[in-house]
Amino acid sequence: MGRHDPALTIAISGRAGLARGLYAGTLLRTPLGWAPIESLCPGELVLTRDRGLCPVVSLTREERPALWAVRIPAGALENGADLLLPPGQPVLVQTDFAMPYTGEAEALVPASSLEGWRGIVPVARATTAPIWQLRLDRSSLIEAGPGVVVGLEGSEEAQADLLTRLLSAPERPVLPLAAARHLVATLIGAATGEGMVQAALARGA
C-alpha cells in the first residue's frame, strides 16, 4: 500500500481527498510584512498574487493524524527556506511544459505530485499536526513564504453564492493527481537530459 492509496485519503470539508491547507509557521505576506498563518485574524489583509490585497474571511485550525507531509527544500521553487505542505495542497509550478495541460506556462498541482523533483520528498510525521485553513472571499494565489505560490479556496459562502461566482474571474483548476505526476515526470526527464548534456560537454572540455 503506497502513500497515494485511496485508503489513505481523508475527508476535507465534507469531501474525500488528500489533505490541503498550511502548517503553523507558514509565512504569508501582509501590508506589514511576513506573518505566520496562525497569527492572522478575520478581516486582516493578505497580499495575493492575482488579486492584490484581500481580507481574510475565516481561519480555522484542524487537528488530524499527519500521515505525511511534502518537504520542499530551500531553492527548489525559489524558496529561501525549507517548507512543509500537506500532500494535497495546490502549488503553482511555472514551466512551458504546462501548456498542453492548462494553455498557460504554469499549473496548479497537488504538492504530493512534486515528489522526486528538485529534491522534494515526502516526510513521515509521527504526531498529530494542526493544519490551518485560510479562506478569502474567492479562490486566490498566495505566497506561502518567499518563492512558493499556492492556491487557496474561496470561502464556503462565496462558493455557494451564484452571483459572486458569475462576477468572479474563472477559477484556476488544480490538475488531477495523475496529470500532475505526468507533468512532473516530464520536468524530471528534462532536467535529467539537460544534466547529461552538461556532463558530456564537461568531459569534452
PDB file of C-alpha atoms in Angstrom:
ATOM      1  CA  MET A   1       0.000   0.000   0.000  1.00  0.00           C
ATOM      2  CA  GLY A   2       1.583   3.297  -1.099  1.00  0.00           C
ATOM      3  CA  ARG A   3       1.099   6.786   0.278  1.00  0.00           C
ATOM      4  CA  HIS A   4      -1.326   7.591  -2.530  1.00  0.00           C
ATOM      5  CA  ASP A   5      -3.539   4.557  -1.931  1.00  0.00           C
ATOM      6  CA  PRO A   6      -7.208   5.660  -1.736  1.00  0.00           C
ATOM      7  CA  ALA A   7      -7.380   4.063   1.713  1.00  0.00           C
ATOM      8  CA  LEU A   8      -5.145   6.854   2.977  1.00  0.00           C
ATOM      9  CA  THR A   9      -7.375   9.693   1.810  1.00  0.00           C
ATOM     10  CA  ILE A  10      -9.117  11.774   4.417  1.00  0.00           C
ATOM     11  CA  ALA A  11     -12.207  13.967   4.369  1.00  0.00           C
ATOM     12  CA  ILE A  12     -11.652  17.664   3.776  1.00  0.00           C
ATOM     13  CA  SER A  13     -14.660  19.990   4.088  1.00  0.00           C
ATOM     14  CA  GLY A  14     -17.054  17.117   3.523  1.00  0.00           C
ATOM     15  CA  ARG A  15     -15.285  15.526   0.561  1.00  0.00           C
ATOM     16  CA  ALA A  16     -12.597  12.872   0.320  1.00  0.00           C
ATOM     17  CA  GLY A  17      -9.131  13.863  -0.818  1.00  0.00           C
ATOM     18  CA  LEU A  18      -5.543  14.470   0.169  1.00  0.00           C
ATOM     19  CA  ALA A  19      -5.208  16.990   2.984  1.00  0.00           C
ATOM     20  CA  ARG A  20      -4.984  20.640   1.968  1.00  0.00           C
ATOM     21  CA  GLY A  21      -4.062  23.683   3.982  1.00  0.00           C
ATOM     22  CA  LEU A  22      -0.958  25.207   5.536  1.00  0.00           C
ATOM     23  CA  TYR A  23       1.013  24.199   8.609  1.00  0.00           C
ATOM     24  CA  ALA A  24       1.611  26.525  11.535  1.00  0.00           C
ATOM     25  CA  GLY A  25       4.611  28.733  10.929  1.00  0.00           C
ATOM     26  CA  THR A  26       3.950  29.142   7.197  1.00  0.00           C
ATOM     27  CA  LEU A  27       4.565  32.798   6.352  1.00  0.00           C
ATOM     28  CA  LEU A  28       2.058  34.895   4.416  1.00  0.00           C
ATOM     29  CA  ARG A  29       2.637  38.415   3.144  1.00  0.00           C
ATOM     30  CA  THR A  30       0.625  41.225   4.770  1.00  0.00           C
ATOM     31  CA  PRO A  31       0.838  45.037   4.381  1.00  0.00           C
ATOM     32  CA  LEU A  32       3.132  44.994   7.434  1.00  0.00           C
ATOM     33  CA  GLY A  33       5.406  42.234   6.155  1.00  0.00           C
ATOM     34  CA  TRP A  34       5.519  38.450   6.532  1.00  0.00           C
ATOM     35  CA  ALA A  35       3.393  36.887   9.279  1.00  0.00           C
ATOM     36  CA  PRO A  36       2.827  33.244  10.328  1.00  0.00           C
ATOM     37  CA  ILE A  37      -0.576  31.995   9.250  1.00  0.00           C
ATOM     38  CA  GLU A  38      -1.719  31.214  12.795  1.00  0.00           C
ATOM     39  CA  SER A  39      -1.258  34.868  13.838  1.00  0.00           C
ATOM     40  CA  LEU A  40      -3.824  36.190  11.342  1.00  0.00           C
ATOM     41  CA  CYS A  41      -7.431  37.076  12.134  1.00  0.00           C
ATOM     42  CA  PRO A  42     -10.565  37.523  10.015  1.00  0.00           C
ATOM     43  CA  GLY A  43     -10.608  40.966   8.468  1.00  0.00           C
ATOM     44  CA  GLU A  44      -6.834  41.292   8.227  1.00  0.00           C
ATOM     45  CA  LEU A  45      -5.369  41.793   4.769  1.00  0.00           C
ATOM     46  CA  VAL A  46      -3.027  39.420   2.942  1.00  0.00           C
ATOM     47  CA  LEU A  47      -1.330  40.019  -0.392  1.00  0.00           C
ATOM     48  CA  THR A  48      -2.375  37.652  -3.177  1.00  0.00           C
ATOM     49  CA  ARG A  49      -0.562  37.237  -6.464  1.00  0.00           C
ATOM     50  CA  ASP A  50      -3.654  37.576  -8.636  1.00  0.00           C
ATOM     51  CA  ARG A  51      -5.995  39.946  -6.746  1.00  0.00           C
ATOM     52  CA  GLY A  52      -3.773  42.196  -4.671  1.00  0.00           C
ATOM     53  CA  LEU A  53      -4.688  42.786  -1.032  1.00  0.00           C
ATOM     54  CA  CYS A  54      -7.642  40.690   0.161  1.00  0.00           C
ATOM     55  CA  PRO A  55      -9.254  40.351   3.602  1.00  0.00           C
ATOM     56  CA  VAL A  56      -9.184  37.059   5.456  1.00  0.00           C
ATOM     57  CA  VAL A  57     -12.736  35.706   5.654  1.00  0.00           C
ATOM     58  CA  SER A  58     -12.018  32.818   8.010  1.00  0.00           C
ATOM     59  CA  LEU A  59      -9.114  30.971   9.598  1.00  0.00           C
ATOM     60  CA  THR A  60      -9.689  27.596  11.243  1.00  0.00           C
ATOM     61  CA  ARG A  61      -7.382  25.064  12.817  1.00  0.00           C
ATOM     62  CA  GLU A  62      -7.905  21.367  12.144  1.00  0.00           C
ATOM     63  CA  GLU A  63      -6.369  18.555  14.184  1.00  0.00           C
ATOM     64  CA  ARG A  64      -5.730  15.432  12.133  1.00  0.00           C
ATOM     65  CA  PRO A  65      -3.314  12.497  12.007  1.00  0.00           C
ATOM     66  CA  ALA A  66      -0.369  13.726   9.938  1.00  0.00           C
ATOM     67  CA  LEU A  67       0.194  10.722   7.677  1.00  0.00           C
ATOM     68  CA  TRP A  68       2.932  12.548   5.803  1.00  0.00           C
ATOM     69  CA  ALA A  69       3.922  15.977   4.567  1.00  0.00           C
ATOM     70  CA  VAL A  70       5.800  17.126   1.491  1.00  0.00           C
ATOM     71  CA  ARG A  71       9.111  18.875   2.126  1.00  0.00           C
ATOM     72  CA  ILE A  72      10.124  21.482  -0.432  1.00  0.00           C
ATOM     73  CA  PRO A  73      13.823  22.141   0.241  1.00  0.00           C
ATOM     74  CA  ALA A  74      15.250  25.631   0.055  1.00  0.00           C
ATOM     75  CA  GLY A  75      15.804  26.673  -3.560  1.00  0.00           C
ATOM     76  CA  ALA A  76      13.556  24.032  -5.127  1.00  0.00           C
ATOM     77  CA  LEU A  77      10.897  26.607  -6.076  1.00  0.00           C
ATOM     78  CA  GLU A  78      12.957  29.757  -5.474  1.00  0.00           C
ATOM     79  CA  ASN A  79      12.073  29.485  -1.775  1.00  0.00           C
ATOM     80  CA  GLY A  80      14.662  30.721   0.675  1.00  0.00           C
ATOM     81  CA  ALA A  81      13.913  28.137   3.356  1.00  0.00           C
ATOM     82  CA  ASP A  82      12.513  24.615   3.634  1.00  0.00           C
ATOM     83  CA  LEU A  83       8.729  24.442   3.511  1.00  0.00           C
ATOM     84  CA  LEU A  84       6.376  21.663   4.616  1.00  0.00           C
ATOM     85  CA  LEU A  85       2.998  21.321   2.909  1.00  0.00           C
ATOM     86  CA  PRO A  86       0.124  18.835   3.258  1.00  0.00           C
ATOM     87  CA  PRO A  87       0.152  16.412   0.301  1.00  0.00           C
ATOM     88  CA  GLY A  88      -2.974  17.762  -1.381  1.00  0.00           C
ATOM     89  CA  GLN A  89      -2.136  21.457  -1.112  1.00  0.00           C
ATOM     90  CA  PRO A  90      -2.119  23.036  -4.593  1.00  0.00           C
ATOM     91  CA  VAL A  91       1.255  24.515  -5.582  1.00  0.00           C
ATOM     92  CA  LEU A  92       1.892  26.698  -8.621  1.00  0.00           C
ATOM     93  CA  VAL A  93       4.560  25.379 -11.000  1.00  0.00           C
ATOM     94  CA  GLN A  94       5.781  27.704 -13.736  1.00  0.00           C
ATOM     95  CA  THR A  95       7.026  25.897 -16.834  1.00  0.00           C
ATOM     96  CA  ASP A  96       6.343  25.840 -20.567  1.00  0.00           C
ATOM     97  CA  PHE A  97       5.671  22.103 -20.182  1.00  0.00           C
ATOM     98  CA  ALA A  98       2.349  23.073 -18.545  1.00  0.00           C
ATOM     99  CA  MET A  99       0.983  24.477 -21.824  1.00  0.00           C
ATOM    100  CA  PRO A 100      -0.647  21.205 -23.011  1.00  0.00           C
ATOM    101  CA  TYR A 101      -2.444  20.888 -19.655  1.00  0.00           C
ATOM    102  CA  THR A 102      -3.568  24.453 -18.945  1.00  0.00           C
ATOM    103  CA  GLY A 103      -2.906  26.544 -22.043  1.00  0.00           C
ATOM    104  CA  GLU A 104      -0.520  28.636 -19.921  1.00  0.00           C
ATOM    105  CA  ALA A 105       3.101  28.342 -18.847  1.00  0.00           C
ATOM    106  CA  GLU A 106       2.028  27.456 -15.300  1.00  0.00           C
ATOM    107  CA  ALA A 107      -0.191  24.974 -13.497  1.00  0.00           C
ATOM    108  CA  LEU A 108      -1.527  24.276 -10.026  1.00  0.00           C
ATOM    109  CA  VAL A 109      -0.585  20.753  -8.923  1.00  0.00           C
ATOM    110  CA  PRO A 110      -1.006  18.819  -5.646  1.00  0.00           C
ATOM    111  CA  ALA A 111       2.149  19.080  -3.541  1.00  0.00           C
ATOM    112  CA  SER A 112       2.411  15.293  -3.473  1.00  0.00           C
ATOM    113  CA  SER A 113       2.897  15.183  -7.256  1.00  0.00           C
ATOM    114  CA  LEU A 114       6.162  17.134  -6.895  1.00  0.00           C
ATOM    115  CA  GLU A 115       7.915  14.314  -5.015  1.00  0.00           C
ATOM    116  CA  GLY A 116      11.166  13.357  -6.716  1.00  0.00           C
ATOM    117  CA  TRP A 117      11.678  16.710  -8.451  1.00  0.00           C
ATOM    118  CA  ARG A 118      14.431  19.069  -7.275  1.00  0.00           C
ATOM    119  CA  GLY A 119      14.868  17.206  -4.006  1.00  0.00           C
ATOM    120  CA  ILE A 120      11.206  17.435  -2.997  1.00  0.00           C
ATOM    121  CA  VAL A 121      10.446  14.438  -0.773  1.00  0.00           C
ATOM    122  CA  PRO A 122       7.705  13.027   1.472  1.00  0.00           C
ATOM    123  CA  VAL A 123       8.277  13.303   5.202  1.00  0.00           C
ATOM    124  CA  ALA A 124       6.571  10.968   7.670  1.00  0.00           C
ATOM    125  CA  ARG A 125       5.037  12.739  10.650  1.00  0.00           C
ATOM    126  CA  ALA A 126       4.537  10.699  13.782  1.00  0.00           C
ATOM    127  CA  THR A 127       2.307  13.134  15.647  1.00  0.00           C
ATOM    128  CA  THR A 128      -0.926  14.960  15.035  1.00  0.00           C
ATOM    129  CA  ALA A 129      -0.108  18.177  13.193  1.00  0.00           C
ATOM    130  CA  PRO A 130      -2.592  21.048  13.055  1.00  0.00           C
ATOM    131  CA  ILE A 131      -3.437  22.252   9.571  1.00  0.00           C
ATOM    132  CA  TRP A 132      -4.706  25.783   9.172  1.00  0.00           C
ATOM    133  CA  GLN A 133      -7.441  26.517   6.656  1.00  0.00           C
ATOM    134  CA  LEU A 134      -7.408  30.123   5.461  1.00  0.00           C
ATOM    135  CA  ARG A 135     -10.261  31.348   3.272  1.00  0.00           C
ATOM    136  CA  LEU A 136     -10.542  34.565   1.298  1.00  0.00           C
ATOM    137  CA  ASP A 137     -13.677  35.795  -0.478  1.00  0.00           C
ATOM    138  CA  ARG A 138     -12.647  33.998  -3.683  1.00  0.00           C
ATOM    139  CA  SER A 139     -10.091  31.444  -4.792  1.00  0.00           C
ATOM    140  CA  SER A 140      -6.660  33.085  -4.956  1.00  0.00           C
ATOM    141  CA  LEU A 141      -2.949  32.515  -5.415  1.00  0.00           C
ATOM    142  CA  ILE A 142      -0.774  33.460  -2.472  1.00  0.00           C
ATOM    143  CA  GLU A 143       2.871  33.098  -1.466  1.00  0.00           C
ATOM    144  CA  ALA A 144       3.498  30.564   1.308  1.00  0.00           C
ATOM    145  CA  GLY A 145       6.797  32.141   2.253  1.00  0.00           C
ATOM    146  CA  PRO A 146       9.018  33.867  -0.328  1.00  0.00           C
ATOM    147  CA  GLY A 147       9.135  31.976  -3.618  1.00  0.00           C
ATOM    148  CA  VAL A 148       6.384  29.353  -3.254  1.00  0.00           C
ATOM    149  CA  VAL A 149       2.931  30.225  -4.631  1.00  0.00           C
ATOM    150  CA  VAL A 150      -0.004  28.096  -3.504  1.00  0.00           C
ATOM    151  CA  GLY A 151      -3.703  28.060  -4.289  1.00  0.00           C
ATOM    152  CA  LEU A 152      -6.361  28.888  -1.704  1.00  0.00           C
ATOM    153  CA  GLU A 153     -10.042  28.033  -1.963  1.00  0.00           C
ATOM    154  CA  GLY A 154     -12.627  30.759  -1.508  1.00  0.00           C
ATOM    155  CA  SER A 155     -14.961  30.862   1.474  1.00  0.00           C
ATOM    156  CA  GLU A 156     -17.876  28.435   1.526  1.00  0.00           C
ATOM    157  CA  GLU A 157     -20.291  31.389   1.414  1.00  0.00           C
ATOM    158  CA  ALA A 158     -18.661  32.734  -1.759  1.00  0.00           C
ATOM    159  CA  GLN A 159     -18.669  29.315  -3.383  1.00  0.00           C
ATOM    160  CA  ALA A 160     -22.395  28.980  -2.675  1.00  0.00           C
ATOM    161  CA  ASP A 161     -23.260  32.491  -3.921  1.00  0.00           C
ATOM    162  CA  LEU A 162     -24.184  32.199  -7.603  1.00  0.00           C
ATOM    163  CA  LEU A 163     -23.878  35.959  -8.274  1.00  0.00           C
ATOM    164  CA  THR A 164     -20.376  36.070  -6.786  1.00  0.00           C
ATOM    165  CA  ARG A 165     -19.343  33.121  -8.904  1.00  0.00           C
ATOM    166  CA  LEU A 166     -20.746  34.695 -12.073  1.00  0.00           C
ATOM    167  CA  LEU A 167     -18.964  38.015 -11.448  1.00  0.00           C
ATOM    168  CA  SER A 168     -15.674  36.408 -10.451  1.00  0.00           C
ATOM    169  CA  ALA A 169     -12.870  35.560 -12.830  1.00  0.00           C
ATOM    170  CA  PRO A 170     -12.762  31.862 -13.767  1.00  0.00           C
ATOM    171  CA  GLU A 171     -11.102  29.775 -11.087  1.00  0.00           C
ATOM    172  CA  ARG A 172      -7.762  28.189 -11.863  1.00  0.00           C
ATOM    173  CA  PRO A 173      -8.267  24.399 -11.705  1.00  0.00           C
ATOM    174  CA  VAL A 174      -5.871  22.077  -9.918  1.00  0.00           C
ATOM    175  CA  LEU A 175      -4.538  19.344 -12.175  1.00  0.00           C
ATOM    176  CA  PRO A 176      -5.715  15.847 -11.208  1.00  0.00           C
ATOM    177  CA  LEU A 177      -3.002  13.858  -9.449  1.00  0.00           C
ATOM    178  CA  ALA A 178      -2.324  11.585 -12.449  1.00  0.00           C
ATOM    179  CA  ALA A 179      -1.921  14.516 -14.853  1.00  0.00           C
ATOM    180  CA  ALA A 180       0.200  16.405 -12.325  1.00  0.00           C
ATOM    181  CA  ARG A 181       2.514  13.423 -11.903  1.00  0.00           C
ATOM    182  CA  HIS A 182       2.865  13.178 -15.673  1.00  0.00           C
ATOM    183  CA  LEU A 183       3.814  16.860 -15.862  1.00  0.00           C
ATOM    184  CA  VAL A 184       6.367  16.485 -13.063  1.00  0.00           C
ATOM    185  CA  ALA A 185       7.802  13.346 -14.717  1.00  0.00           C
ATOM    186  CA  THR A 186       8.340  15.466 -17.826  1.00  0.00           C
ATOM    187  CA  LEU A 187      10.154  18.086 -15.732  1.00  0.00           C
ATOM    188  CA  ILE A 188      12.348  15.429 -14.134  1.00  0.00           C
ATOM    189  CA  GLY A 189      13.135  13.935 -17.543  1.00  0.00           C
ATOM    190  CA  ALA A 190      14.026  17.329 -18.982  1.00  0.00           C
ATOM    191  CA  ALA A 191      16.307  18.098 -16.039  1.00  0.00           C
ATOM    192  CA  THR A 192      17.993  14.697 -16.343  1.00  0.00           C
ATOM    193  CA  GLY A 193      18.571  15.175 -20.070  1.00  0.00           C
ATOM    194  CA  GLU A 194      19.994  18.649 -19.532  1.00  0.00           C
ATOM    195  CA  GLY A 195      22.299  17.289 -16.841  1.00  0.00           C
ATOM    196  CA  MET A 196      23.582  14.569 -19.166  1.00  0.00           C
ATOM    197  CA  VAL A 197      24.315  17.138 -21.884  1.00  0.00           C
ATOM    198  CA  GLN A 198      26.197  19.355 -19.444  1.00  0.00           C
ATOM    199  CA  ALA A 199      28.209  16.373 -18.173  1.00  0.00           C
ATOM    200  CA  ALA A 200      29.111  15.379 -21.731  1.00  0.00           C
ATOM    201  CA  LEU A 201      30.230  18.931 -22.531  1.00  0.00           C
ATOM    202  CA  ALA A 202      32.319  18.996 -19.360  1.00  0.00           C
ATOM    203  CA  ARG A 203      34.029  15.729 -20.301  1.00  0.00           C
ATOM    204  CA  GLY A 204      34.833  17.082 -23.748  1.00  0.00           C
ATOM    205  CA  ALA A 205      36.264  20.343 -22.432  1.00  0.00           C
TER     206      ALA A 205
END
